[in-house]
Amino acid sequence: MTAVLETMGLGKQYGRRWALHDCTLSIPAGNVVGLVGPNGAGKTTMLQLAVGLLAPTTGSIAVLGDAPASSPAQLGKVGFVAQDTPAYARLSIAQHLHMGSWLNPDWDDEVATQRIDQLGLDPKQRAGSLSGGQRAQLALTLAIAKRPELLLLDEPVASLDPLARREFLQSLMEVVAEHGVSVVLSSHLVSDLERVCDYLVVLVDSHVRVAGEVSELLASHHRLSGLRRNPSTLPANQEVIEQSHTDKQSTLLVRTEEPILDPNWTVTPITFEDLVLAYMSQARDTKHLGRPALGVVS
Amino acid sequence: MIRFAALQFRIQAAIAFGALVVIAIVLAVTGPHLVTLYDTTVVPCSTHNDCSAATTALTDTDGPIQVFLTFLLLVVPALIGMFWGAPLIAREFETGTYRLAWTQGVTRTRWLSVKLGMGVVASVVVTGLLSLMVTWWSSPIDTVSAKPFDPLYFGVRDLAPVGYAIFALVLGFSAGLVMRRTIPAMFTALVGFVAARFVMNSWMRPHLIAPLHRVYTINGSSPLNMGETPAGFGVTATTRGILPGDWVYSNQIVDKAGHSPTTAFIDRACPLGHASAQANYQTCATNLAARFHLLVTYQPESRYWTFQWYEMAIFIGLAAVVVGFCFVWIRRPS
């Protein structure tokens, strides 16, 4: 399968700060990708690079095999819902749809009008008077009616109330089912991503911590609990992602492709949320303590 | 893209063309009266050699409208830069909609070309029509007052305003592109435009074409002014003999080497004796004529259109440089 998004050593620097650093990724087509990380981790930078609003400082990025925003055809193949779902406040919904049809080569007017109709929106209403949820739906409609091969969404639900958030994600899933489009969706809300994603990219402190299919990641990560033990004594094929210790007990989250044979451990499967949080807190630990902290444990 | 740009621009365009229609009506109602006045009072006056009353009456007609039109054409290019040019892209940055516009199936370069192209065409049409109407309306008065090179009038007639408007528009646009904020971009457009106009008026325009010189010998009928000046008694030349529409840079009393007479020489050559003023004048002229002549430096009125074309071309050239910068800037790695 070809990659919808492929990066090689991708980096973006603002002044002296790296918003994204040395990021190498290859996301296969046909997935709903959750791009997760704390605020300021580089999610927006990554998506804006993918859509050509930003240019990389280092490395390269290819979207659907081409440089982002390199041609009208390339732009037409990528649907983008920007953060805070911007819209022209003074233009009506219908005028936004006109814009879409004028500016995009493969625009599907039927899809657009149908969606607006289904949402119960008045095409004559100005975008400035829409609620946040309605505006997000308008932005999604504009992105979908382009008939894109790849849909990029930057925190589309962050500012929505829980109900609007669920409705939005539901319509997104309908679109995926109906049009078979690949999706990259950024969010810091783990529960939302869990519902919709089958591929996960965790981005922390401008670095990619982990990337892979959710089912594979869940199968290869385990929570081990047992008597207190120094993690450095674990087999080489078990990578410790997260650890916590009490006086008597150790709880570890390890990644391994091999079965865990040590009978001293109680092995439990992990949830999507455990997985994400483990990688996010790993970053924080290494940042503050440095890796040798492992040696403190006796 | 053109249709979308037109959709976004329609309100500003409607306001401008609405204002243009109102002005057109006012000028259409009052203009013919000026033409009639010129034909019935100024044209016949030359036959009985008493034109000052007729011309004064004409130049005083519709004074408030004259002032308003001059003011209007002075500020319209600046307004275009501030209210059309600056928000054209700065608003997209401020509201975040550039992320919507630049991720449609249209490259950023094309987006820029259409946006700027439409702005330039609208600016040319609006200022062109306005300048045409004002030039027509003022033509009887301008014929009488005959000062086409006057800085106040030169920039508000014929071609010059079109060049100013194009420049102001792209200046405002480029400021918005770089600053990404509407208000600072508007301010920058205003300051930049006024500065460019000032530099052109004061330092560039007089040097565009080498002026002509005309030499007069001093005799009894030579145009001299004698009298007390702040620096003492002095004699200066006046510009009689030069057409009223010419642009006079200077008129001097000079010798062959180009030196003006010293005050001491004047005091000796032009005695303020007890003779009559006429006799004093004759003495002065005769004494001066021995060593000095009159030198007038000027641009003839016939060069008016050359200057107008130059003015417009220079501002369009400046605008082209700014546009080139915009194309480079919008594609740079941001």
PDB file of C-alpha atoms in Angstrom, chain B residues 62-170:
ATOM      1  CA  ASP B  62     -18.619  76.393  -7.001  1.00  0.00           C
ATOM      2  CA  GLY B  63     -15.662  76.944  -4.680  1.00  0.00           C
ATOM      3  CA  PRO B  64     -16.661  74.249  -2.170  1.00  0.00           C
ATOM      4  CA  ILE B  65     -16.968  71.662  -4.944  1.00  0.00           C
ATOM      5  CA  GLN B  66     -13.554  72.604  -6.310  1.00  0.00           C
ATOM      6  CA  VAL B  67     -11.977  72.205  -2.891  1.00  0.00           C
ATOM      7  CA  PHE B  68     -13.838  68.948  -2.310  1.00  0.00           C
ATOM      8  CA  LEU B  69     -12.776  67.437  -5.642  1.00  0.00           C
ATOM      9  CA  THR B  70      -9.142  68.321  -5.117  1.00  0.00           C
ATOM     10  CA  PHE B  71      -9.257  66.838  -1.639  1.00  0.00           C
ATOM     11  CA  LEU B  72     -11.101  63.761  -2.903  1.00  0.00           C
ATOM     12  CA  LEU B  73      -8.559  62.900  -5.571  1.00  0.00           C
ATOM     13  CA  LEU B  74      -5.730  63.552  -3.130  1.00  0.00           C
ATOM     14  CA  VAL B  75      -7.082  61.061  -0.602  1.00  0.00           C
ATOM     15  CA  VAL B  76      -8.742  58.432  -2.811  1.00  0.00           C
ATOM     16  CA  PRO B  77      -5.487  56.591  -3.656  1.00  0.00           C
ATOM     17  CA  ALA B  78      -4.554  56.570   0.032  1.00  0.00           C
ATOM     18  CA  LEU B  79      -8.022  55.263   0.919  1.00  0.00           C
ATOM     19  CA  ILE B  80      -7.665  52.532  -1.700  1.00  0.00           C
ATOM     20  CA  GLY B  81      -4.366  51.467  -0.154  1.00  0.00           C
ATOM     21  CA  MET B  82      -5.809  51.507   3.353  1.00  0.00           C
ATOM     22  CA  PHE B  83      -9.273  50.053   2.851  1.00  0.00           C
ATOM     23  CA  TRP B  84      -8.797  47.837  -0.180  1.00  0.00           C
ATOM     24  CA  GLY B  85      -5.123  46.893  -0.205  1.00  0.00           C
ATOM     25  CA  ALA B  86      -4.322  46.352   3.447  1.00  0.00           C
ATOM     26  CA  PRO B  87      -7.314  44.181   4.455  1.00  0.00           C
ATOM     27  CA  LEU B  88      -7.171  42.104   1.258  1.00  0.00           C
ATOM     28  CA  ILE B  89      -4.744  39.675   2.863  1.00  0.00           C
ATOM     29  CA  ALA B  90      -4.312  40.935   6.446  1.00  0.00           C
ATOM     30  CA  ARG B  91      -7.951  40.101   7.205  1.00  0.00           C
ATOM     31  CA  GLU B  92      -7.371  36.529   6.031  1.00  0.00           C
ATOM     32  CA  PHE B  93      -4.517  36.235   8.504  1.00  0.00           C
ATOM     33  CA  GLU B  94      -6.437  37.873  11.339  1.00  0.00           C
ATOM     34  CA  THR B  95      -9.497  35.663  11.004  1.00  0.00           C
ATOM     35  CA  GLY B  96      -7.473  32.557  10.155  1.00  0.00           C
ATOM     36  CA  THR B  97      -9.323  32.082   6.879  1.00  0.00           C
ATOM     37  CA  TYR B  98      -6.047  31.992   4.927  1.00  0.00           C
ATOM     38  CA  ARG B  99      -5.879  28.383   6.142  1.00  0.00           C
ATOM     39  CA  LEU B 100      -9.186  27.803   4.372  1.00  0.00           C
ATOM     40  CA  ALA B 101      -8.346  29.766   1.238  1.00  0.00           C
ATOM     41  CA  TRP B 102      -4.876  28.341   0.691  1.00  0.00           C
ATOM     42  CA  THR B 103      -5.923  24.731   1.136  1.00  0.00           C
ATOM     43  CA  GLN B 104      -8.479  24.777  -1.674  1.00  0.00           C
ATOM     44  CA  GLY B 105      -7.488  23.484  -5.100  1.00  0.00           C
ATOM     45  CA  VAL B 106      -5.811  26.745  -6.068  1.00  0.00           C
ATOM     46  CA  THR B 107      -2.127  27.459  -5.621  1.00  0.00           C
ATOM     47  CA  ARG B 108      -1.078  30.369  -3.486  1.00  0.00           C
ATOM     48  CA  THR B 109       0.534  32.078  -6.457  1.00  0.00           C
ATOM     49  CA  ARG B 110      -2.706  31.991  -8.395  1.00  0.00           C
ATOM     50  CA  TRP B 111      -4.640  33.193  -5.372  1.00  0.00           C
ATOM     51  CA  LEU B 112      -2.249  36.141  -5.099  1.00  0.00           C
ATOM     52  CA  SER B 113      -2.420  36.934  -8.831  1.00  0.00           C
ATOM     53  CA  VAL B 114      -6.198  37.022  -8.905  1.00  0.00           C
ATOM     54  CA  LYS B 115      -6.573  38.966  -5.659  1.00  0.00           C
ATOM     55  CA  LEU B 116      -4.047  41.595  -6.698  1.00  0.00           C
ATOM     56  CA  GLY B 117      -5.265  41.649 -10.289  1.00  0.00           C
ATOM     57  CA  MET B 118      -8.820  42.315  -9.231  1.00  0.00           C
ATOM     58  CA  GLY B 119      -7.733  45.001  -6.769  1.00  0.00           C
ATOM     59  CA  VAL B 120      -5.629  46.729  -9.406  1.00  0.00           C
ATOM     60  CA  VAL B 121      -8.387  46.648 -12.028  1.00  0.00           C
ATOM     61  CA  ALA B 122     -10.933  48.042  -9.551  1.00  0.00           C
ATOM     62  CA  SER B 123      -8.496  50.767  -8.463  1.00  0.00           C
ATOM     63  CA  VAL B 124      -7.786  51.756 -12.047  1.00  0.00           C
ATOM     64  CA  VAL B 125     -11.468  51.885 -12.914  1.00  0.00           C
ATOM     65  CA  VAL B 126     -12.454  53.900  -9.843  1.00  0.00           C
ATOM     66  CA  THR B 127      -9.631  56.442  -9.923  1.00  0.00           C
ATOM     67  CA  GLY B 128      -9.652  56.555 -13.713  1.00  0.00           C
ATOM     68  CA  LEU B 129     -13.353  57.414 -13.830  1.00  0.00           C
ATOM     69  CA  LEU B 130     -13.053  59.843 -10.940  1.00  0.00           C
ATOM     70  CA  SER B 131     -10.072  61.600 -12.501  1.00  0.00           C
ATOM     71  CA  LEU B 132     -11.849  61.753 -15.844  1.00  0.00           C
ATOM     72  CA  MET B 133     -14.938  63.328 -14.286  1.00  0.00           C
ATOM     73  CA  VAL B 134     -12.964  65.804 -12.201  1.00  0.00           C
ATOM     74  CA  THR B 135     -10.720  66.748 -15.111  1.00  0.00           C
ATOM     75  CA  TRP B 136     -13.732  67.356 -17.311  1.00  0.00           C
ATOM     76  CA  TRP B 137     -15.608  69.321 -14.674  1.00  0.00           C
ATOM     77  CA  SER B 138     -12.598  71.491 -13.838  1.00  0.00           C
ATOM     78  CA  SER B 139     -11.457  72.078 -17.412  1.00  0.00           C
ATOM     79  CA  PRO B 140     -13.000  75.586 -17.809  1.00  0.00           C
ATOM     80  CA  ILE B 141     -11.469  76.683 -14.501  1.00  0.00           C
ATOM     81  CA  ASP B 142      -8.131  75.008 -15.282  1.00  0.00           C
ATOM     82  CA  THR B 143      -7.973  76.745 -18.654  1.00  0.00           C
ATOM     83  CA  VAL B 144      -8.364  80.095 -16.953  1.00  0.00           C
ATOM     84  CA  SER B 145      -6.150  79.531 -13.928  1.00  0.00           C
ATOM     85  CA  ALA B 146      -3.479  77.905 -16.148  1.00  0.00           C
ATOM     86  CA  LYS B 147      -1.269  76.231 -13.567  1.00  0.00           C
ATOM     87  CA  PRO B 148      -1.181  72.606 -14.667  1.00  0.00           C
ATOM     88  CA  PHE B 149       2.170  71.950 -12.965  1.00  0.00           C
ATOM     89  CA  ASP B 150       1.032  73.281  -9.602  1.00  0.00           C
ATOM     90  CA  PRO B 151       1.725  70.398  -7.185  1.00  0.00           C
ATOM     91  CA  LEU B 152      -1.804  70.722  -5.869  1.00  0.00           C
ATOM     92  CA  TYR B 153      -3.372  70.182  -9.296  1.00  0.00           C
ATOM     93  CA  PHE B 154      -0.837  68.037 -11.132  1.00  0.00           C
ATOM     94  CA  GLY B 155      -1.568  65.004  -8.972  1.00  0.00           C
ATOM     95  CA  VAL B 156      -5.343  65.286  -9.120  1.00  0.00           C
ATOM     96  CA  ARG B 157      -5.895  65.478 -12.867  1.00  0.00           C
ATOM     97  CA  ASP B 158      -5.589  63.125 -15.831  1.00  0.00           C
ATOM     98  CA  LEU B 159      -3.276  60.092 -15.492  1.00  0.00           C
ATOM     99  CA  ALA B 160      -1.348  60.626 -12.278  1.00  0.00           C
ATOM    100  CA  PRO B 161      -4.100  59.499  -9.854  1.00  0.00           C
ATOM    101  CA  VAL B 162      -4.308  56.124 -11.613  1.00  0.00           C
ATOM    102  CA  GLY B 163      -0.627  55.467 -10.987  1.00  0.00           C
ATOM    103  CA  TYR B 164      -0.981  56.569  -7.362  1.00  0.00           C
ATOM    104  CA  ALA B 165      -3.956  54.251  -6.796  1.00  0.00           C
ATOM    105  CA  ILE B 166      -2.194  51.175  -8.200  1.00  0.00           C
ATOM    106  CA  PHE B 167       0.854  51.883  -6.074  1.00  0.00           C
ATOM    107  CA  ALA B 168      -1.165  52.524  -2.916  1.00  0.00           C
ATOM    108  CA  LEU B 169      -3.169  49.324  -3.389  1.00  0.00           C
ATOM    109  CA  VAL B 170      -0.177  47.022  -3.727  1.00  0.00           C
TER     110      VAL B 170
END
